[in-house]
PDB file of C-alpha atoms in Angstrom:
ATOM      1  CA  UNK A   1     101.271  89.511  86.898  1.00  0.00           C
ATOM      2  CA  UNK A   2      99.886  86.289  88.409  1.00  0.00           C
ATOM      3  CA  UNK A   3     101.211  86.517  92.014  1.00  0.00           C
ATOM      4  CA  UNK A   4      99.878  83.488  93.928  1.00  0.00           C
ATOM      5  CA  UNK A   5      97.800  80.991  91.951  1.00  0.00           C
ATOM      6  CA  UNK A   6      95.680  78.268  93.560  1.00  0.00           C
ATOM      7  CA  UNK A   7      93.955  75.341  91.899  1.00  0.00           C
ATOM      8  CA  UNK A   8      91.222  74.253  91.950  1.00  0.00           C
ATOM      9  CA  UNK A   9      88.932  77.162  92.874  1.00  0.00           C
ATOM     10  CA  UNK A  10      86.064  74.901  93.940  1.00  0.00           C
ATOM     11  CA  UNK A  11      85.898  71.233  94.942  1.00  0.00           C
ATOM     12  CA  UNK A  12      83.332  68.865  96.418  1.00  0.00           C
ATOM     13  CA  UNK A  13      84.620  65.679  98.018  1.00  0.00           C
ATOM     14  CA  UNK A  14      82.970  62.722  99.631  1.00  0.00           C
ATOM     15  CA  UNK A  15      84.058  61.748 103.142  1.00  0.00           C
ATOM     16  CA  UNK A  16      87.179  59.606 102.940  1.00  0.00           C
ATOM     17  CA  UNK A  17      88.309  60.822  99.541  1.00  0.00           C
ATOM     18  CA  UNK A  18      91.726  62.363  99.082  1.00  0.00           C
ATOM     19  CA  UNK A  19      92.841  65.391  97.130  1.00  0.00           C
ATOM     20  CA  UNK A  20      95.715  67.812  96.708  1.00  0.00           C
ATOM     21  CA  UNK A  21      95.382  71.573  96.596  1.00  0.00           C
ATOM     22  CA  UNK A  22      98.009  73.203  94.434  1.00  0.00           C
ATOM     23  CA  UNK A  23      99.686  76.578  94.976  1.00  0.00           C
ATOM     24  CA  UNK A  24     102.318  78.363  92.911  1.00  0.00           C
ATOM     25  CA  UNK A  25     103.887  81.817  93.244  1.00  0.00           C
ATOM     26  CA  UNK A  26     105.904  83.718  90.676  1.00  0.00           C
ATOM     27  CA  UNK A  27     107.453  86.353  92.978  1.00  0.00           C
ATOM     28  CA  UNK A  28     110.541  84.303  93.920  1.00  0.00           C
ATOM     29  CA  UNK A  29     109.464  84.352  97.578  1.00  0.00           C
ATOM     30  CA  UNK A  30     111.182  81.970  99.967  1.00  0.00           C
ATOM     31  CA  UNK A  31     108.264  81.468 102.386  1.00  0.00           C
ATOM     32  CA  UNK A  32     104.873  79.932 101.644  1.00  0.00           C
ATOM     33  CA  UNK A  33     101.834  79.249 103.804  1.00  0.00           C
ATOM     34  CA  UNK A  34      98.504  77.430 103.911  1.00  0.00           C
ATOM     35  CA  UNK A  35      95.609  78.905 105.904  1.00  0.00           C
ATOM     36  CA  UNK A  36      91.993  77.891 106.290  1.00  0.00           C
ATOM     37  CA  UNK A  37      89.162  80.368 106.846  1.00  0.00           C
ATOM     38  CA  UNK A  38      85.993  79.424 108.666  1.00  0.00           C
ATOM     39  CA  UNK A  39      83.069  81.613 109.766  1.00  0.00           C
ATOM     40  CA  UNK A  40      83.650  82.983 113.239  1.00  0.00           C
ATOM     41  CA  UNK A  41      87.158  81.493 113.420  1.00  0.00           C
ATOM     42  CA  UNK A  42      89.099  83.807 111.142  1.00  0.00           C
ATOM     43  CA  UNK A  43      92.173  82.613 109.268  1.00  0.00           C
ATOM     44  CA  UNK A  44      94.152  79.844 110.929  1.00  0.00           C
ATOM     45  CA  UNK A  45      97.545  78.573 109.849  1.00  0.00           C
ATOM     46  CA  UNK A  46      97.703  74.920 108.767  1.00  0.00           C
ATOM     47  CA  UNK A  47     101.319  74.532 107.627  1.00  0.00           C
ATOM     48  CA  UNK A  48     104.068  76.766 106.380  1.00  0.00           C
ATOM     49  CA  UNK A  49     107.417  76.496 104.637  1.00  0.00           C
ATOM     50  CA  UNK A  50     109.947  79.121 105.680  1.00  0.00           C
ATOM     51  CA  UNK A  51     112.252  78.134 102.846  1.00  0.00           C
ATOM     52  CA  UNK A  52     112.607  75.467 100.164  1.00  0.00           C
ATOM     53  CA  UNK A  53     113.131  72.078 101.797  1.00  0.00           C
ATOM     54  CA  UNK A  54     111.536  72.938 105.151  1.00  0.00           C
ATOM     55  CA  UNK A  55     107.977  72.648 106.436  1.00  0.00           C
ATOM     56  CA  UNK A  56     106.462  73.327 109.852  1.00  0.00           C
ATOM     57  CA  UNK A  57     103.102  72.766 111.502  1.00  0.00           C
ATOM     58  CA  UNK A  58     100.821  75.641 112.228  1.00  0.00           C
ATOM     59  CA  UNK A  59      97.835  75.931 114.522  1.00  0.00           C
ATOM     60  CA  UNK A  60      95.586  73.306 112.876  1.00  0.00           C
ATOM     61  CA  UNK A  61      97.750  70.686 111.060  1.00  0.00           C
ATOM     62  CA  UNK A  62      95.790  67.516 111.869  1.00  0.00           C
ATOM     63  CA  UNK A  63      94.419  65.747 108.797  1.00  0.00           C
ATOM     64  CA  UNK A  64      96.743  67.538 106.378  1.00  0.00           C
ATOM     65  CA  UNK A  65     100.136  67.013 104.781  1.00  0.00           C
ATOM     66  CA  UNK A  66     102.221  69.420 102.724  1.00  0.00           C
ATOM     67  CA  UNK A  67     104.978  69.273 100.149  1.00  0.00           C
ATOM     68  CA  UNK A  68     107.290  72.104  99.167  1.00  0.00           C
ATOM     69  CA  UNK A  69     107.954  70.818  95.674  1.00  0.00           C
ATOM     70  CA  UNK A  70     110.376  73.617  94.739  1.00  0.00           C
ATOM     71  CA  UNK A  71     110.714  77.319  95.482  1.00  0.00           C
ATOM     72  CA  UNK A  72     107.574  78.139  93.462  1.00  0.00           C
ATOM     73  CA  UNK A  73     105.165  75.412  94.548  1.00  0.00           C
ATOM     74  CA  UNK A  74     103.629  74.353  97.868  1.00  0.00           C
ATOM     75  CA  UNK A  75     100.869  71.748  97.898  1.00  0.00           C
ATOM     76  CA  UNK A  76      98.384  70.756 100.603  1.00  0.00           C
ATOM     77  CA  UNK A  77      97.056  67.195 100.726  1.00  0.00           C
ATOM     78  CA  UNK A  78      93.983  65.835 102.457  1.00  0.00           C
ATOM     79  CA  UNK A  79      94.506  62.077 102.755  1.00  0.00           C
ATOM     80  CA  UNK A  80      91.023  61.181 103.998  1.00  0.00           C
ATOM     81  CA  UNK A  81      88.656  64.129 103.851  1.00  0.00           C
ATOM     82  CA  UNK A  82      86.220  64.776 106.714  1.00  0.00           C
ATOM     83  CA  UNK A  83      83.225  67.153 106.881  1.00  0.00           C
ATOM     84  CA  UNK A  84      85.175  69.220 109.451  1.00  0.00           C
ATOM     85  CA  UNK A  85      87.606  70.093 106.659  1.00  0.00           C
ATOM     86  CA  UNK A  86      84.905  71.963 104.757  1.00  0.00           C
ATOM     87  CA  UNK A  87      86.431  75.403 104.522  1.00  0.00           C
ATOM     88  CA  UNK A  88      88.030  77.997 102.294  1.00  0.00           C
ATOM     89  CA  UNK A  89      91.744  77.374 101.884  1.00  0.00           C
ATOM     90  CA  UNK A  90      94.212  80.149 101.148  1.00  0.00           C
ATOM     91  CA  UNK A  91      97.803  79.909 100.056  1.00  0.00           C
ATOM     92  CA  UNK A  92     100.174  82.823 100.651  1.00  0.00           C
ATOM     93  CA  UNK A  93     103.803  83.707 100.081  1.00  0.00           C
ATOM     94  CA  UNK A  94     106.265  86.269 101.382  1.00  0.00           C
ATOM     95  CA  UNK A  95     109.920  87.159 101.233  1.00  0.00           C
ATOM     96  CA  UNK A  96     110.817  86.774 104.856  1.00  0.00           C
ATOM     97  CA  UNK A  97     114.357  87.012 106.113  1.00  0.00           C
ATOM     98  CA  UNK A  98     115.205  88.473 109.510  1.00  0.00           C
ATOM     99  CA  UNK A  99     116.692  91.911 109.012  1.00  0.00           C
ATOM    100  CA  UNK A 100     115.652  92.044 105.355  1.00  0.00           C
ATOM    101  CA  UNK A 101     113.031  94.731 105.816  1.00  0.00           C
ATOM    102  CA  UNK A 102     109.714  94.406 104.040  1.00  0.00           C
ATOM    103  CA  UNK A 103     108.056  90.993 104.330  1.00  0.00           C
ATOM    104  CA  UNK A 104     104.681  91.684 102.778  1.00  0.00           C
ATOM    105  CA  UNK A 105     102.495  88.609 102.360  1.00  0.00           C
ATOM    106  CA  UNK A 106     100.438  87.989  99.222  1.00  0.00           C
ATOM    107  CA  UNK A 107      97.463  85.668  99.032  1.00  0.00           C
ATOM    108  CA  UNK A 108      95.845  83.539  96.381  1.00  0.00           C
ATOM    109  CA  UNK A 109      92.131  83.676  95.551  1.00  0.00           C
ATOM    110  CA  UNK A 110      91.284  80.633  97.633  1.00  0.00           C
ATOM    111  CA  UNK A 111      89.888  77.135  97.173  1.00  0.00           C
ATOM    112  CA  UNK A 112      86.354  76.508  98.399  1.00  0.00           C
ATOM    113  CA  UNK A 113      86.204  72.900  99.579  1.00  0.00           C
ATOM    114  CA  UNK A 114      83.056  71.095 100.625  1.00  0.00           C
ATOM    115  CA  UNK A 115      83.240  67.604 102.134  1.00  0.00           C
ATOM    116  CA  UNK A 116      79.918  65.748 102.161  1.00  0.00           C
TER     117      UNK A 116
ATOM    118  CA  UNK B   1     100.925  82.994 121.984  1.00  0.00           C
ATOM    119  CA  UNK B   2     100.112  86.046 119.902  1.00  0.00           C
ATOM    120  CA  UNK B   3      96.433  86.998 119.784  1.00  0.00           C
ATOM    121  CA  UNK B   4      94.942  89.663 117.547  1.00  0.00           C
ATOM    122  CA  UNK B   5      91.612  91.335 118.250  1.00  0.00           C
ATOM    123  CA  UNK B   6      89.644  93.612 115.949  1.00  0.00           C
ATOM    124  CA  UNK B   7      86.914  95.894 117.170  1.00  0.00           C
ATOM    125  CA  UNK B   8      84.200  96.401 116.096  1.00  0.00           C
ATOM    126  CA  UNK B   9      83.262  93.125 114.401  1.00  0.00           C
ATOM    127  CA  UNK B  10      80.881  94.998 112.112  1.00  0.00           C
ATOM    128  CA  UNK B  11      80.356  98.641 111.235  1.00  0.00           C
ATOM    129  CA  UNK B  12      77.811 100.457 109.100  1.00  0.00           C
ATOM    130  CA  UNK B  13      78.361 104.097 108.120  1.00  0.00           C
ATOM    131  CA  UNK B  14      76.843 106.569 105.651  1.00  0.00           C
ATOM    132  CA  UNK B  15      78.819 107.457 102.547  1.00  0.00           C
ATOM    133  CA  UNK B  16      81.320 110.275 103.047  1.00  0.00           C
ATOM    134  CA  UNK B  17      82.020 109.589 106.693  1.00  0.00           C
ATOM    135  CA  UNK B  18      85.556 109.210 108.009  1.00  0.00           C
ATOM    136  CA  UNK B  19      86.023 106.041 110.040  1.00  0.00           C
ATOM    137  CA  UNK B  20      88.539 104.171 112.167  1.00  0.00           C
ATOM    138  CA  UNK B  21      89.023 100.433 112.470  1.00  0.00           C
ATOM    139  CA  UNK B  22      90.904  99.111 115.470  1.00  0.00           C
ATOM    140  CA  UNK B  23      93.357  96.260 115.897  1.00  0.00           C
ATOM    141  CA  UNK B  24      95.115  95.149 119.080  1.00  0.00           C
ATOM    142  CA  UNK B  25      97.719  92.450 119.674  1.00  0.00           C
ATOM    143  CA  UNK B  26      98.949  90.850 122.884  1.00  0.00           C
ATOM    144  CA  UNK B  27     102.700  90.484 122.183  1.00  0.00           C
ATOM    145  CA  UNK B  28     104.325  93.813 121.291  1.00  0.00           C
ATOM    146  CA  UNK B  29     107.471  92.119 119.911  1.00  0.00           C
ATOM    147  CA  UNK B  30     106.209  92.198 116.331  1.00  0.00           C
ATOM    148  CA  UNK B  31     108.132  92.473 113.088  1.00  0.00           C
ATOM    149  CA  UNK B  32     105.352  93.650 110.780  1.00  0.00           C
ATOM    150  CA  UNK B  33     101.689  94.560 110.883  1.00  0.00           C
ATOM    151  CA  UNK B  34      99.665  94.201 107.717  1.00  0.00           C
ATOM    152  CA  UNK B  35      96.149  95.348 106.851  1.00  0.00           C
ATOM    153  CA  UNK B  36      94.147  93.407 104.252  1.00  0.00           C
ATOM    154  CA  UNK B  37      90.844  93.825 102.509  1.00  0.00           C
ATOM    155  CA  UNK B  38      88.612  90.864 101.637  1.00  0.00           C
ATOM    156  CA  UNK B  39      85.567  91.117  99.402  1.00  0.00           C
ATOM    157  CA  UNK B  40      82.865  88.426  99.746  1.00  0.00           C
ATOM    158  CA  UNK B  41      83.984  85.162  98.162  1.00  0.00           C
ATOM    159  CA  UNK B  42      87.371  86.563  97.238  1.00  0.00           C
ATOM    160  CA  UNK B  43      90.961  86.391  98.402  1.00  0.00           C
ATOM    161  CA  UNK B  44      92.877  88.833 100.583  1.00  0.00           C
ATOM    162  CA  UNK B  45      94.266  92.024  99.098  1.00  0.00           C
ATOM    163  CA  UNK B  46      97.144  93.680 100.922  1.00  0.00           C
ATOM    164  CA  UNK B  47      96.397  97.321 101.742  1.00  0.00           C
ATOM    165  CA  UNK B  48      99.247  98.512 103.933  1.00  0.00           C
ATOM    166  CA  UNK B  49     102.307  97.049 105.621  1.00  0.00           C
ATOM    167  CA  UNK B  50     103.861  98.740 108.655  1.00  0.00           C
ATOM    168  CA  UNK B  51     107.268  97.602 109.829  1.00  0.00           C
ATOM    169  CA  UNK B  52     107.919  97.642 113.564  1.00  0.00           C
ATOM    170  CA  UNK B  53     110.205 100.683 113.253  1.00  0.00           C
ATOM    171  CA  UNK B  54     107.501 102.733 111.517  1.00  0.00           C
ATOM    172  CA  UNK B  55     104.618 104.677 113.048  1.00  0.00           C
ATOM    173  CA  UNK B  56     102.304 104.937 110.056  1.00  0.00           C
ATOM    174  CA  UNK B  57     101.767 104.235 106.388  1.00  0.00           C
ATOM    175  CA  UNK B  58      99.468 105.963 103.910  1.00  0.00           C
ATOM    176  CA  UNK B  59      97.913 104.878 100.635  1.00  0.00           C
ATOM    177  CA  UNK B  60      95.358 107.175  99.053  1.00  0.00           C
ATOM    178  CA  UNK B  61      92.434 107.569 101.462  1.00  0.00           C
ATOM    179  CA  UNK B  62      93.858 104.957 103.826  1.00  0.00           C
ATOM    180  CA  UNK B  63      96.162 105.659 106.762  1.00  0.00           C
ATOM    181  CA  UNK B  64      97.384 102.985 109.138  1.00  0.00           C
ATOM    182  CA  UNK B  65      99.140 103.787 112.397  1.00  0.00           C
ATOM    183  CA  UNK B  66     101.091 101.551 114.740  1.00  0.00           C
ATOM    184  CA  UNK B  67     101.748 101.947 118.460  1.00  0.00           C
ATOM    185  CA  UNK B  68     103.872  98.912 119.161  1.00  0.00           C
ATOM    186  CA  UNK B  69     104.364  99.578 122.857  1.00  0.00           C
ATOM    187  CA  UNK B  70     100.635  99.593 123.532  1.00  0.00           C
ATOM    188  CA  UNK B  71      99.929  96.771 121.071  1.00  0.00           C
ATOM    189  CA  UNK B  72      97.546  98.738 118.874  1.00  0.00           C
ATOM    190  CA  UNK B  73      97.011  99.741 115.273  1.00  0.00           C
ATOM    191  CA  UNK B  74      94.289 101.767 113.609  1.00  0.00           C
ATOM    192  CA  UNK B  75      93.183 101.916 109.989  1.00  0.00           C
ATOM    193  CA  UNK B  76      91.697 105.298 109.100  1.00  0.00           C
ATOM    194  CA  UNK B  77      89.519 105.524 105.998  1.00  0.00           C
ATOM    195  CA  UNK B  78      88.744 109.043 104.815  1.00  0.00           C
ATOM    196  CA  UNK B  79      85.586 110.030 102.936  1.00  0.00           C
ATOM    197  CA  UNK B  80      84.198 106.499 102.797  1.00  0.00           C
ATOM    198  CA  UNK B  81      82.537 105.209  99.614  1.00  0.00           C
ATOM    199  CA  UNK B  82      80.180 102.267  98.939  1.00  0.00           C
ATOM    200  CA  UNK B  83      83.089 100.580  97.154  1.00  0.00           C
ATOM    201  CA  UNK B  84      84.935 100.452 100.492  1.00  0.00           C
ATOM    202  CA  UNK B  85      82.404  97.904 101.755  1.00  0.00           C
ATOM    203  CA  UNK B  86      84.360  94.755 102.587  1.00  0.00           C
ATOM    204  CA  UNK B  87      85.922  92.908 105.503  1.00  0.00           C
ATOM    205  CA  UNK B  88      89.165  94.417 106.778  1.00  0.00           C
ATOM    206  CA  UNK B  89      91.701  92.098 108.395  1.00  0.00           C
ATOM    207  CA  UNK B  90      94.678  92.939 110.572  1.00  0.00           C
ATOM    208  CA  UNK B  91      97.612  90.543 110.937  1.00  0.00           C
ATOM    209  CA  UNK B  92     100.978  90.581 112.724  1.00  0.00           C
ATOM    210  CA  UNK B  93     104.119  88.513 112.690  1.00  0.00           C
ATOM    211  CA  UNK B  94     107.200  88.255 114.859  1.00  0.00           C
ATOM    212  CA  UNK B  95     110.572  87.538 113.279  1.00  0.00           C
ATOM    213  CA  UNK B  96     110.250  84.443 111.118  1.00  0.00           C
ATOM    214  CA  UNK B  97     106.807  83.442 112.362  1.00  0.00           C
ATOM    215  CA  UNK B  98     103.861  83.511 109.971  1.00  0.00           C
ATOM    216  CA  UNK B  99     101.081  86.083 110.152  1.00  0.00           C
ATOM    217  CA  UNK B 100      98.532  85.779 112.950  1.00  0.00           C
ATOM    218  CA  UNK B 101      95.155  87.233 111.996  1.00  0.00           C
ATOM    219  CA  UNK B 102      92.329  88.980 113.748  1.00  0.00           C
ATOM    220  CA  UNK B 103      88.784  87.945 112.858  1.00  0.00           C
ATOM    221  CA  UNK B 104      88.164  91.124 110.892  1.00  0.00           C
ATOM    222  CA  UNK B 105      85.795  94.063 110.799  1.00  0.00           C
ATOM    223  CA  UNK B 106      82.942  93.868 108.280  1.00  0.00           C
ATOM    224  CA  UNK B 107      82.361  97.365 106.909  1.00  0.00           C
ATOM    225  CA  UNK B 108      79.221  98.507 105.105  1.00  0.00           C
ATOM    226  CA  UNK B 109      79.165 101.977 103.562  1.00  0.00           C
ATOM    227  CA  UNK B 110      75.610 103.036 102.774  1.00  0.00           C
ATOM    228  CA  UNK B 111      74.971 105.327  99.793  1.00  0.00           C
TER     229      UNK B 111
END
């Protein structure tokens, strides 16, 4: 019963390097999300995908790009990493249709990223 | 813009005590409210989900209530245990919008 799986769990990047964080869910959810968590700031939404084929910006999208590869997978790309992107990144998914009732969100275990 | 506030930011209680964590939100037009638990260095675990038409949900020693009109929710933990020590997060969404989180309450239960 995997739920939401994120890879990698830890990563250290040098300033200017690029990388892609991977996320996959096995619950057949239509919506997926990327959040970052910083001390004192709580969880903030970076990007989300309400359904396959759509993506929308969240509160803090600058410096990031996303791809909804298929219904299961939603990746987050840092094109040129900066120290300000040092954070813990969480992927989440939910079944979210207006009028559909329960829309519980489930989270992955996180990716701890350090940019030096 | 929806804002979620959790009070207190930190709480320390002796084992066995009943306790209440508070969550407030500025826009009462919510669809769901969800309580999560986060252990240090770990992901978020969903505890309870309350739909806007519901007043409360219970799971074991946990009871969450929702007063949508006043923009408030409480998480009641009965007979607290050291294993309950964690950060508790409250989050709300409206319609198709993603969850908006509070900054959490860090709970320590002392044996």
